[in-house]
Amino acid sequence: MRVVKLYEYLKGEKQEYVLAKQLLRSGTSIGANVEEGVAAQSTIDFVHKLSIARKEARESSYWLRLLHDTGYIKQTQFESIHTDCEEIIKILNSIIITSKAKLEKKTNS
């Protein structure tokens, strides 16, 4: 939701469309891929979907840094949303690592 609100702000207040649209796409893709992962048909599929979500989160981090470095978002705005983005990346990393370990353990049993 924060990405959608930031997109609206960038579009309306800053008249920035290209970078804002890139952030909107990658930022909303995170949740979509997590939802697909929840409905995965296997652990391998689950890990794959969450890996895509992690890649999209890393891309979102890039767009946020670029928007900050070009002056479209202020330091306080950046720190708040970028911290959330980094936390999402850490959570996804942890889930992926745990799921891979469980999959490996199941395979070796």
XYZ file of C-alpha atoms in Angstrom:
109
model
C 0.000 0.000 0.000
C 2.853 2.377 0.759
C 4.240 1.903 -2.745
C 0.862 2.725 -4.284
C 0.571 5.851 -2.126
C 4.122 6.896 -3.012
C 3.318 6.367 -6.686
C 0.272 8.642 -6.389
C 2.381 11.270 -4.589
C 5.154 11.142 -7.199
C 2.671 11.326 -10.030
C 0.616 14.149 -8.519
C 3.056 16.303 -6.554
C 6.319 15.720 -8.399
C 4.989 15.050 -11.901
C 7.325 12.034 -12.069
C 5.872 9.199 -14.107
C 8.624 6.905 -15.406
C 10.495 6.083 -12.193
C 7.243 6.077 -10.218
C 5.726 3.529 -12.603
C 8.806 1.293 -12.328
C 8.530 1.367 -8.527
C 4.798 0.659 -8.705
C 5.371 -2.393 -10.897
C 8.166 -3.927 -8.843
C 6.626 -2.977 -5.496
C 3.231 -4.474 -6.208
C 4.801 -7.541 -7.785
C 6.266 -8.491 -4.400
C 2.868 -9.146 -2.872
C 1.523 -10.806 -6.002
C 4.380 -13.314 -6.033
C 4.027 -14.011 -2.312
C 0.325 -14.729 -2.911
C 1.254 -17.115 -5.716
C 3.784 -18.745 -3.389
C 1.135 -19.321 -0.741
C -0.877 -21.223 -3.343
C 2.168 -23.107 -4.637
C 1.768 -26.723 -5.676
C 5.080 -27.773 -4.153
C 7.895 -26.534 -1.950
C 10.028 -26.019 -5.042
C 7.289 -23.867 -6.570
C 6.931 -21.980 -3.259
C 10.667 -21.224 -3.132
C 10.606 -20.153 -6.777
C 7.725 -17.696 -6.266
C 9.282 -16.231 -3.127
C 12.614 -15.912 -4.921
C 10.870 -13.841 -7.583
C 9.284 -11.728 -4.824
C 12.763 -11.186 -3.340
C 14.118 -10.081 -6.724
C 11.228 -7.627 -7.070
C 11.919 -6.300 -3.565
C 15.562 -5.738 -4.483
C 14.455 -3.942 -7.635
C 12.093 -1.796 -5.547
C 15.019 -0.931 -3.283
C 16.922 0.250 -6.356
C 14.054 2.477 -7.552
C 13.664 3.943 -4.066
C 17.373 4.753 -3.891
C 17.227 6.341 -7.339
C 14.164 8.414 -6.430
C 15.963 9.578 -3.295
C 19.257 10.322 -5.042
C 17.496 12.362 -7.722
C 15.609 14.405 -5.123
C 12.108 13.089 -5.799
C 11.692 11.836 -2.247
C 13.053 13.413 0.928
C 15.449 11.699 3.300
C 12.767 10.990 5.915
C 10.377 9.547 3.308
C 13.181 7.432 1.875
C 14.418 6.112 5.216
C 10.939 5.029 6.263
C 9.898 3.165 3.124
C 13.376 1.873 2.283
C 13.730 0.403 5.778
C 10.456 -1.455 5.219
C 11.722 -2.683 1.852
C 14.954 -3.953 3.394
C 12.972 -5.750 6.098
C 10.838 -7.441 3.439
C 14.013 -8.609 1.687
C 15.345 -10.033 4.975
C 12.052 -11.815 5.708
C 11.924 -13.310 2.217
C 15.583 -14.402 2.503
C 14.839 -16.142 5.777
C 11.763 -17.921 4.406
C 13.647 -19.035 1.294
C 16.632 -20.337 3.272
C 14.392 -22.218 5.726
C 12.270 -23.684 2.925
C 15.326 -24.817 0.981
C 16.766 -26.454 4.113
C 13.497 -28.300 4.737
C 13.375 -29.374 1.110
C 16.963 -30.639 1.266
C 16.264 -32.499 4.517
C 13.166 -34.105 2.958
C 15.152 -35.076 -0.140
C 17.951 -36.647 1.912
C 15.539 -38.642 4.090
